[in-house]
């Protein structure tokens, strides 16, 4: 996106974009800090050293997968099972990539880092905003700030858990509360009741049919419904366009 003519400098323009990202990520930070702390406490109470918290948070940075990684690492699980578990847990990112504004980031390194930092919350913040005004600086700043919230929370929780013997029970609900807040904000920004109803129906159906793989089944069903809706809309628009081009104009009275 070109720099506005009234922007005094590139640096000032980028500061403005970072400030927007900071404002957008306040709600995420309120959820990431306690949830990250819960992860850090759980990590040290599972027998791992505190410094594994920042290592996991930097190298994995996948929320629920980090929690699962604690059990996988301490349980001596094989690499094949780790790979399969990671694939199914993070399978939803395949769908996120369809509408995430990654192309707004110009540099190749920035895009690679953006892929690594793609989370549910970053997607919810960025994919629901008008894309014509989105910039690569804002996309990266949003993702980096979310990552810093999580890294700070997990490291702090691990340090306090190692010294004070804290318990992480109950803190996991912060993630559920965060998703509720993001859903409400997204609906307020772009009210679409039919899509919301379809999403809830897919989630309810998946919970009944496959409770163990609810997320993958729900997302797959939701994408199929949206794909069918898009295809039907395309056919309808195509039929209307053909009808307009083949319609015989009425003869003019002056002819």
C-alpha positions as protocol buffer text, in pm:
chain_id: "A"
residue {
  index: 1
  type: UNK
  ca { x: 0 y: 0 z: 0 }
}
residue {
  index: 2
  type: UNK
  ca { x: 148 y: 341 z: -98 }
}
residue {
  index: 3
  type: UNK
  ca { x: 232 y: 588 z: 173 }
}
residue {
  index: 4
  type: UNK
  ca { x: -34 y: 861 z: 203 }
}
residue {
  index: 5
  type: UNK
  ca { x: 64 y: 1198 z: 66 }
}
residue {
  index: 6
  type: UNK
  ca { x: 5 y: 1367 z: 401 }
}
residue {
  index: 7
  type: UNK
  ca { x: 241 y: 1131 z: 588 }
}
residue {
  index: 8
  type: UNK
  ca { x: 548 y: 1330 z: 703 }
}
residue {
  index: 9
  type: UNK
  ca { x: 784 y: 1035 z: 668 }
}
residue {
  index: 10
  type: UNK
  ca { x: 803 y: 660 z: 627 }
}
residue {
  index: 11
  type: UNK
  ca { x: 906 y: 623 z: 991 }
}
residue {
  index: 12
  type: UNK
  ca { x: 607 y: 822 z: 1115 }
}
residue {
  index: 13
  type: UNK
  ca { x: 376 y: 625 z: 888 }
}
residue {
  index: 14
  type: UNK
  ca { x: 505 y: 295 z: 1023 }
}
residue {
  index: 15
  type: UNK
  ca { x: 471 y: 419 z: 1381 }
}
residue {
  index: 16
  type: UNK
  ca { x: 109 y: 494 z: 1307 }
}
residue {
  index: 17
  type: UNK
  ca { x: 53 y: 143 z: 1171 }
}
residue {
  index: 18
  type: UNK
  ca { x: 224 y: -13 z: 1474 }
}
residue {
  index: 19
  type: UNK
  ca { x: 5 y: 199 z: 1703 }
}
residue {
  index: 20
  type: UNK
  ca { x: -303 y: 62 z: 1526 }
}
residue {
  index: 21
  type: UNK
  ca { x: -175 y: -291 z: 1575 }
}
residue {
  index: 22
  type: UNK
  ca { x: -109 y: -224 z: 1944 }
}
residue {
  index: 23
  type: UNK
  ca { x: -463 y: -99 z: 1987 }
}
residue {
  index: 24
  type: UNK
  ca { x: -605 y: -401 z: 1804 }
}
residue {
  index: 25
  type: UNK
  ca { x: -413 y: -654 z: 2013 }
}
residue {
  index: 26
  type: UNK
  ca { x: -510 y: -531 z: 2362 }
}
residue {
  index: 27
  type: UNK
  ca { x: -786 y: -792 z: 2396 }
}
residue {
  index: 28
  type: UNK
  ca { x: -554 y: -1066 z: 2274 }
}
residue {
  index: 29
  type: UNK
  ca { x: -291 y: -963 z: 2525 }
}
residue {
  index: 30
  type: UNK
  ca { x: -545 y: -983 z: 2808 }
}
residue {
  index: 31
  type: UNK
  ca { x: -602 y: -1345 z: 2711 }
}
residue {
  index: 32
  type: UNK
  ca { x: -249 y: -1445 z: 2610 }
}
residue {
  index: 33
  type: UNK
  ca { x: -77 y: -1328 z: 2928 }
}
residue {
  index: 34
  type: UNK
  ca { x: -274 y: -1547 z: 3175 }
}
residue {
  index: 35
  type: UNK
  ca { x: -297 y: -1836 z: 2930 }
}
residue {
  index: 36
  type: UNK
  ca { x: 76 y: -1819 z: 2860 }
}
residue {
  index: 37
  type: UNK
  ca { x: 139 y: -1809 z: 3234 }
}
residue {
  index: 38
  type: UNK
  ca { x: -74 y: -2122 z: 3273 }
}
residue {
  index: 39
  type: UNK
  ca { x: 137 y: -2292 z: 3008 }
}
residue {
  index: 40
  type: UNK
  ca { x: 458 y: -2190 z: 3184 }
}
residue {
  index: 41
  type: UNK
  ca { x: 336 y: -2317 z: 3520 }
}
residue {
  index: 42
  type: UNK
  ca { x: 220 y: -2646 z: 3367 }
}
residue {
  index: 43
  type: UNK
  ca { x: 556 y: -2687 z: 3197 }
}
residue {
  index: 44
  type: UNK
  ca { x: 762 y: -2658 z: 3514 }
}
residue {
  index: 45
  type: UNK
  ca { x: 519 y: -2869 z: 3719 }
}
residue {
  index: 46
  type: UNK
  ca { x: 563 y: -3141 z: 3455 }
}
residue {
  index: 47
  type: UNK
  ca { x: 933 y: -3161 z: 3535 }
}
residue {
  index: 48
  type: UNK
  ca { x: 1084 y: -2943 z: 3261 }
}
residue {
  index: 49
  type: UNK
  ca { x: 1323 y: -2655 z: 3330 }
}
residue {
  index: 50
  type: UNK
  ca { x: 1175 y: -2304 z: 3312 }
}
residue {
  index: 51
  type: UNK
  ca { x: 1381 y: -2209 z: 3005 }
}
residue {
  index: 52
  type: UNK
  ca { x: 1186 y: -2459 z: 2796 }
}
residue {
  index: 53
  type: UNK
  ca { x: 893 y: -2215 z: 2810 }
}
residue {
  index: 54
  type: UNK
  ca { x: 1056 y: -1949 z: 2588 }
}
residue {
  index: 55
  type: UNK
  ca { x: 1203 y: -2224 z: 2366 }
}
residue {
  index: 56
  type: UNK
  ca { x: 859 y: -2375 z: 2307 }
}
residue {
  index: 57
  type: UNK
  ca { x: 702 y: -2030 z: 2266 }
}
residue {
  index: 58
  type: UNK
  ca { x: 953 y: -1927 z: 1998 }
}
residue {
  index: 59
  type: UNK
  ca { x: 996 y: -2251 z: 1805 }
}
residue {
  index: 60
  type: UNK
  ca { x: 645 y: -2397 z: 1829 }
}
residue {
  index: 61
  type: UNK
  ca { x: 417 y: -2100 z: 1908 }
}
residue {
  index: 62
  type: UNK
  ca { x: 96 y: -2287 z: 1842 }
}
residue {
  index: 63
  type: UNK
  ca { x: -108 y: -2245 z: 2158 }
}
residue {
  index: 64
  type: UNK
  ca { x: -283 y: -2577 z: 2212 }
}
residue {
  index: 65
  type: UNK
  ca { x: 2 y: -2764 z: 2045 }
}
residue {
  index: 66
  type: UNK
  ca { x: 243 y: -2625 z: 2302 }
}
residue {
  index: 67
  type: UNK
  ca { x: 30 y: -2768 z: 2581 }
}
residue {
  index: 68
  type: UNK
  ca { x: 22 y: -3104 z: 2404 }
}
residue {
  index: 69
  type: UNK
  ca { x: 397 y: -3087 z: 2340 }
}
residue {
  index: 70
  type: UNK
  ca { x: 460 y: -3097 z: 2714 }
}
residue {
  index: 71
  type: UNK
  ca { x: 300 y: -3439 z: 2741 }
}
residue {
  index: 72
  type: UNK
  ca { x: 461 y: -3560 z: 2420 }
}
residue {
  index: 73
  type: UNK
  ca { x: 809 y: -3458 z: 2532 }
}
residue {
  index: 74
  type: UNK
  ca { x: 779 y: -3585 z: 2889 }
}
residue {
  index: 75
  type: UNK
  ca { x: 609 y: -3906 z: 2773 }
}
residue {
  index: 76
  type: UNK
  ca { x: 881 y: -4004 z: 2526 }
}
residue {
  index: 77
  type: UNK
  ca { x: 646 y: -4017 z: 2226 }
}
residue {
  index: 78
  type: UNK
  ca { x: 797 y: -4109 z: 1888 }
}
residue {
  index: 79
  type: UNK
  ca { x: 852 y: -3856 z: 1611 }
}
residue {
  index: 80
  type: UNK
  ca { x: 585 y: -4013 z: 1387 }
}
residue {
  index: 81
  type: UNK
  ca { x: 316 y: -3963 z: 1652 }
}
residue {
  index: 82
  type: UNK
  ca { x: 438 y: -3611 z: 1722 }
}
residue {
  index: 83
  type: UNK
  ca { x: 414 y: -3527 z: 1350 }
}
residue {
  index: 84
  type: UNK
  ca { x: 65 y: -3678 z: 1318 }
}
residue {
  index: 85
  type: UNK
  ca { x: -60 y: -3498 z: 1629 }
}
residue {
  index: 86
  type: UNK
  ca { x: 82 y: -3167 z: 1510 }
}
residue {
  index: 87
  type: UNK
  ca { x: -79 y: -3211 z: 1168 }
}
residue {
  index: 88
  type: UNK
  ca { x: -428 y: -3273 z: 1304 }
}
residue {
  index: 89
  type: UNK
  ca { x: -409 y: -3007 z: 1574 }
}
residue {
  index: 90
  type: UNK
  ca { x: -290 y: -2735 z: 1332 }
}
residue {
  index: 91
  type: UNK
  ca { x: -486 y: -2855 z: 1029 }
}
residue {
  index: 92
  type: UNK
  ca { x: -714 y: -2551 z: 1059 }
}
residue {
  index: 93
  type: UNK
  ca { x: -429 y: -2327 z: 941 }
}
residue {
  index: 94
  type: UNK
  ca { x: -482 y: -2464 z: 591 }
}
residue {
  index: 95
  type: UNK
  ca { x: -817 y: -2285 z: 587 }
}
residue {
  index: 96
  type: UNK
  ca { x: -678 y: -1972 z: 752 }
}
residue {
  index: 97
  type: UNK
  ca { x: -430 y: -1929 z: 469 }
}
residue {
  index: 98
  type: UNK
  ca { x: -713 y: -1885 z: 218 }
}
residue {
  index: 99
  type: UNK
  ca { x: -808 y: -1540 z: 348 }
}
residue {
  index: 100
  type: UNK
  ca { x: -516 y: -1426 z: 565 }
}
residue {
  index: 101
  type: UNK
  ca { x: -361 y: -1103 z: 422 }
}
residue {
  index: 102
  type: UNK
  ca { x: -9 y: -1246 z: 399 }
}
residue {
  index: 103
  type: UNK
  ca { x: 54 y: -1088 z: 57 }
}
residue {
  index: 104
  type: UNK
  ca { x: 39 y: -745 z: 220 }
}
residue {
  index: 105
  type: UNK
  ca { x: 389 y: -823 z: 354 }
}
residue {
  index: 106
  type: UNK
  ca { x: 640 y: -743 z: 79 }
}
residue {
  index: 107
  type: UNK
  ca { x: 961 y: -908 z: 199 }
}
residue {
  index: 108
  type: UNK
  ca { x: 1012 y: -1284 z: 166 }
}
residue {
  index: 109
  type: UNK
  ca { x: 1158 y: -1308 z: 518 }
}
residue {
  index: 110
  type: UNK
  ca { x: 862 y: -1117 z: 658 }
}
residue {
  index: 111
  type: UNK
  ca { x: 619 y: -1353 z: 487 }
}
residue {
  index: 112
  type: UNK
  ca { x: 797 y: -1661 z: 622 }
}
residue {
  index: 113
  type: UNK
  ca { x: 790 y: -1514 z: 971 }
}
residue {
  index: 114
  type: UNK
  ca { x: 425 y: -1422 z: 921 }
}
residue {
  index: 115
  type: UNK
  ca { x: 343 y: -1783 z: 835 }
}
residue {
  index: 116
  type: UNK
  ca { x: 519 y: -1901 z: 1150 }
}
residue {
  index: 117
  type: UNK
  ca { x: 331 y: -1649 z: 1368 }
}
residue {
  index: 118
  type: UNK
  ca { x: -13 y: -1723 z: 1224 }
}
residue {
  index: 119
  type: UNK
  ca { x: -246 y: -1807 z: 1514 }
}
residue {
  index: 120
  type: UNK
  ca { x: -620 y: -1821 z: 1562 }
}
residue {
  index: 121
  type: UNK
  ca { x: -621 y: -1481 z: 1732 }
}
residue {
  index: 122
  type: UNK
  ca { x: -401 y: -1310 z: 1472 }
}
residue {
  index: 123
  type: UNK
  ca { x: -625 y: -1448 z: 1199 }
}
residue {
  index: 124
  type: UNK
  ca { x: -938 y: -1326 z: 1378 }
}
residue {
  index: 125
  type: UNK
  ca { x: -788 y: -978 z: 1415 }
}
residue {
  index: 126
  type: UNK
  ca { x: -657 y: -938 z: 1060 }
}
residue {
  index: 127
  type: UNK
  ca { x: -881 y: -1139 z: 829 }
}
residue {
  index: 128
  type: UNK
  ca { x: -1199 y: -961 z: 939 }
}
residue {
  index: 129
  type: UNK
  ca { x: -1073 y: -608 z: 875 }
}
residue {
  index: 130
  type: UNK
  ca { x: -1113 y: -420 z: 543 }
}
residue {
  index: 131
  type: UNK
  ca { x: -825 y: -537 z: 326 }
}
residue {
  index: 132
  type: UNK
  ca { x: -797 y: -225 z: 111 }
}
residue {
  index: 133
  type: UNK
  ca { x: -646 y: -32 z: 403 }
}
residue {
  index: 134
  type: UNK
  ca { x: -434 y: -312 z: 545 }
}
residue {
  index: 135
  type: UNK
  ca { x: -54 y: -280 z: 526 }
}
residue {
  index: 136
  type: UNK
  ca { x: 232 y: -525 z: 569 }
}
residue {
  index: 137
  type: UNK
  ca { x: 360 y: -323 z: 865 }
}
residue {
  index: 138
  type: UNK
  ca { x: 30 y: -356 z: 1046 }
}
residue {
  index: 139
  type: UNK
  ca { x: 5 y: -730 z: 970 }
}
residue {
  index: 140
  type: UNK
  ca { x: 355 y: -803 z: 1100 }
}
residue {
  index: 141
  type: UNK
  ca { x: 320 y: -570 z: 1399 }
}
residue {
  index: 142
  type: UNK
  ca { x: -4 y: -741 z: 1500 }
}
residue {
  index: 143
  type: UNK
  ca { x: 155 y: -1085 z: 1482 }
}
residue {
  index: 144
  type: UNK
  ca { x: 474 y: -978 z: 1660 }
}
residue {
  index: 145
  type: UNK
  ca { x: 282 y: -814 z: 1944 }
}
residue {
  index: 146
  type: UNK
  ca { x: 66 y: -1124 z: 1989 }
}
residue {
  index: 147
  type: UNK
  ca { x: 382 y: -1334 z: 1997 }
}
residue {
  index: 148
  type: UNK
  ca { x: 539 y: -1106 z: 2258 }
}
residue {
  index: 149
  type: UNK
  ca { x: 230 y: -1132 z: 2479 }
}
residue {
  index: 150
  type: UNK
  ca { x: 248 y: -1510 z: 2468 }
}
residue {
  index: 151
  type: UNK
  ca { x: 625 y: -1523 z: 2517 }
}
residue {
  index: 152
  type: UNK
  ca { x: 606 y: -1286 z: 2814 }
}
residue {
  index: 153
  type: UNK
  ca { x: 323 y: -1477 z: 2976 }
}
residue {
  index: 154
  type: UNK
  ca { x: 477 y: -1821 z: 2930 }
}
residue {
  index: 155
  type: UNK
  ca { x: 822 y: -1717 z: 3053 }
}
residue {
  index: 156
  type: UNK
  ca { x: 682 y: -1532 z: 3354 }
}
residue {
  index: 157
  type: UNK
  ca { x: 459 y: -1825 z: 3443 }
}
residue {
  index: 158
  type: UNK
  ca { x: 748 y: -2070 z: 3419 }
}
residue {
  index: 159
  type: UNK
  ca { x: 972 y: -1855 z: 3639 }
}
residue {
  index: 160
  type: UNK
  ca { x: 703 y: -1797 z: 3903 }
}
residue {
  index: 161
  type: UNK
  ca { x: 592 y: -2158 z: 3888 }
}
residue {
  index: 162
  type: UNK
  ca { x: 946 y: -2280 z: 3947 }
}
residue {
  index: 163
  type: UNK
  ca { x: 999 y: -2047 z: 4244 }
}
residue {
  index: 164
  type: UNK
  ca { x: 656 y: -2032 z: 4406 }
}
residue {
  index: 165
  type: UNK
  ca { x: 504 y: -2367 z: 4313 }
}
residue {
  index: 166
  type: UNK
  ca { x: 196 y: -2215 z: 4144 }
}
residue {
  index: 167
  type: UNK
  ca { x: -96 y: -2420 z: 4011 }
}
residue {
  index: 168
  type: UNK
  ca { x: -230 y: -2365 z: 3656 }
}
residue {
  index: 169
  type: UNK
  ca { x: -578 y: -2506 z: 3723 }
}
residue {
  index: 170
  type: UNK
  ca { x: -855 y: -2282 z: 3592 }
}
residue {
  index: 171
  type: UNK
  ca { x: -635 y: -2047 z: 3388 }
}
residue {
  index: 172
  type: UNK
  ca { x: -704 y: -2239 z: 3068 }
}
residue {
  index: 173
  type: UNK
  ca { x: -1052 y: -2084 z: 3048 }
}
residue {
  index: 174
  type: UNK
  ca { x: -884 y: -1758 z: 2939 }
}
residue {
  index: 175
  type: UNK
  ca { x: -854 y: -1903 z: 2586 }
}
residue {
  index: 176
  type: UNK
  ca { x: -1227 y: -1977 z: 2565 }
}
residue {
  index: 177
  type: UNK
  ca { x: -1312 y: -1631 z: 2691 }
}
residue {
  index: 178
  type: UNK
  ca { x: -1073 y: -1476 z: 2438 }
}
residue {
  index: 179
  type: UNK
  ca { x: -1239 y: -1655 z: 2146 }
}
residue {
  index: 180
  type: UNK
  ca { x: -1581 y: -1538 z: 2264 }
}
residue {
  index: 181
  type: UNK
  ca { x: -1461 y: -1177 z: 2272 }
}
residue {
  index: 182
  type: UNK
  ca { x: -1301 y: -1203 z: 1926 }
}
residue {
  index: 183
  type: UNK
  ca { x: -1617 y: -1358 z: 1780 }
}
residue {
  index: 184
  type: UNK
  ca { x: -1833 y: -1079 z: 1919 }
}
residue {
  index: 185
  type: UNK
  ca { x: -1595 y: -813 z: 1786 }
}
residue {
  index: 186
  type: UNK
  ca { x: -1582 y: -977 z: 1442 }
}
residue {
  index: 187
  type: UNK
  ca { x: -1963 y: -995 z: 1425 }
}
residue {
  index: 188
  type: UNK
  ca { x: -1995 y: -630 z: 1526 }
}
residue {
  index: 189
  type: UNK
  ca { x: -1747 y: -528 z: 1256 }
}
residue {
  index: 190
  type: UNK
  ca { x: -1921 y: -732 z: 983 }
}
residue {
  index: 191
  type: UNK
  ca { x: -2267 y: -857 z: 1092 }
}
residue {
  index: 192
  type: UNK
  ca { x: -2354 y: -1173 z: 899 }
}
residue {
  index: 193
  type: UNK
  ca { x: -2615 y: -1375 z: 1087 }
}
residue {
  index: 194
  type: UNK
  ca { x: -2659 y: -1655 z: 826 }
}
residue {
  index: 195
  type: UNK
  ca { x: -2284 y: -1729 z: 826 }
}
residue {
  index: 196
  type: UNK
  ca { x: -2276 y: -1728 z: 1206 }
}
residue {
  index: 197
  type: UNK
  ca { x: -2569 y: -1972 z: 1218 }
}
residue {
  index: 198
  type: UNK
  ca { x: -2399 y: -2201 z: 963 }
}
residue {
  index: 199
  type: UNK
  ca { x: -2075 y: -2194 z: 1167 }
}
residue {
  index: 200
  type: UNK
  ca { x: -2260 y: -2286 z: 1487 }
}
residue {
  index: 201
  type: UNK
  ca { x: -2448 y: -2564 z: 1306 }
}
residue {
  index: 202
  type: UNK
  ca { x: -2124 y: -2709 z: 1167 }
}
residue {
  index: 203
  type: UNK
  ca { x: -1967 y: -2697 z: 1512 }
}
residue {
  index: 204
  type: UNK
  ca { x: -2267 y: -2866 z: 1674 }
}
residue {
  index: 205
  type: UNK
  ca { x: -2280 y: -3136 z: 1406 }
}
residue {
  index: 206
  type: UNK
  ca { x: -1906 y: -3204 z: 1437 }
}
residue {
  index: 207
  type: UNK
  ca { x: -1935 y: -3226 z: 1814 }
}
residue {
  index: 208
  type: UNK
  ca { x: -2199 y: -3497 z: 1778 }
}
residue {
  index: 209
  type: UNK
  ca { x: -2042 y: -3688 z: 1487 }
}
residue {
  index: 210
  type: UNK
  ca { x: -1673 y: -3672 z: 1580 }
}
residue {
  index: 211
  type: UNK
  ca { x: -1610 y: -3522 z: 1925 }
}
residue {
  index: 212
  type: UNK
  ca { x: -1245 y: -3631 z: 1915 }
}
residue {
  index: 213
  type: UNK
  ca { x: -1178 y: -3444 z: 1589 }
}
residue {
  index: 214
  type: UNK
  ca { x: -1442 y: -3178 z: 1626 }
}
residue {
  index: 215
  type: UNK
  ca { x: -1233 y: -2885 z: 1507 }
}
residue {
  index: 216
  type: UNK
  ca { x: -1115 y: -3045 z: 1182 }
}
residue {
  index: 217
  type: UNK
  ca { x: -1462 y: -3178 z: 1096 }
}
residue {
  index: 218
  type: UNK
  ca { x: -1631 y: -2846 z: 1178 }
}
residue {
  index: 219
  type: UNK
  ca { x: -1388 y: -2641 z: 970 }
}
residue {
  index: 220
  type: UNK
  ca { x: -1410 y: -2884 z: 677 }
}
residue {
  index: 221
  type: UNK
  ca { x: -1790 y: -2875 z: 681 }
}
residue {
  index: 222
  type: UNK
  ca { x: -1791 y: -2497 z: 710 }
}
residue {
  index: 223
  type: UNK
  ca { x: -1554 y: -2456 z: 414 }
}
residue {
  index: 224
  type: UNK
  ca { x: -1765 y: -2695 z: 205 }
}
residue {
  index: 225
  type: UNK
  ca { x: -2079 y: -2497 z: 282 }
}
residue {
  index: 226
  type: UNK
  ca { x: -1908 y: -2168 z: 197 }
}
residue {
  index: 227
  type: UNK
  ca { x: -1765 y: -2321 z: -122 }
}
residue {
  index: 228
  type: UNK
  ca { x: -2109 y: -2443 z: -229 }
}
residue {
  index: 229
  type: UNK
  ca { x: -2257 y: -2102 z: -150 }
}
residue {
  index: 230
  type: UNK
  ca { x: -1986 y: -1928 z: -356 }
}
residue {
  index: 231
  type: UNK
  ca { x: -2036 y: -2169 z: -647 }
}
residue {
  index: 232
  type: UNK
  ca { x: -2412 y: -2118 z: -650 }
}
residue {
  index: 233
  type: UNK
  ca { x: -2366 y: -1743 z: -632 }
}
residue {
  index: 234
  type: UNK
  ca { x: -2121 y: -1758 z: -924 }
}
residue {
  index: 235
  type: UNK
  ca { x: -2365 y: -1960 z: -1134 }
}
residue {
  index: 236
  type: UNK
  ca { x: -2646 y: -1719 z: -1054 }
}
residue {
  index: 237
  type: UNK
  ca { x: -2434 y: -1420 z: -1151 }
}
residue {
  index: 238
  type: UNK
  ca { x: -2324 y: -1596 z: -1468 }
}
residue {
  index: 239
  type: UNK
  ca { x: -2683 y: -1675 z: -1563 }
}
residue {
  index: 240
  type: UNK
  ca { x: -2785 y: -1315 z: -1504 }
}
residue {
  index: 241
  type: UNK
  ca { x: -2494 y: -1191 z: -1716 }
}
residue {
  index: 242
  type: UNK
  ca { x: -2584 y: -1426 z: -2001 }
}
residue {
  index: 243
  type: UNK
  ca { x: -2947 y: -1319 z: -1980 }
}
residue {
  index: 244
  type: UNK
  ca { x: -2845 y: -956 z: -2012 }
}
residue {
  index: 245
  type: UNK
  ca { x: -2621 y: -1018 z: -2314 }
}
residue {
  index: 246
  type: UNK
  ca { x: -2873 y: -1234 z: -2500 }
}
residue {
  index: 247
  type: UNK
  ca { x: -3177 y: -1017 z: -2429 }
}
residue {
  index: 248
  type: UNK
  ca { x: -3321 y: -858 z: -2744 }
}
residue {
  index: 249
  type: UNK
  ca { x: -3357 y: -483 z: -2696 }
}
residue {
  index: 250
  type: UNK
  ca { x: -3699 y: -335 z: -2758 }
}
residue {
  index: 251
  type: UNK
  ca { x: -3739 y: -168 z: -3096 }
}
residue {
  index: 252
  type: UNK
  ca { x: -3727 y: 206 z: -3078 }
}
residue {
  index: 253
  type: UNK
  ca { x: -4048 y: 387 z: -3190 }
}
residue {
  index: 254
  type: UNK
  ca { x: -3836 y: 614 z: -3410 }
}
residue {
  index: 255
  type: UNK
  ca { x: -3685 y: 320 z: -3603 }
}
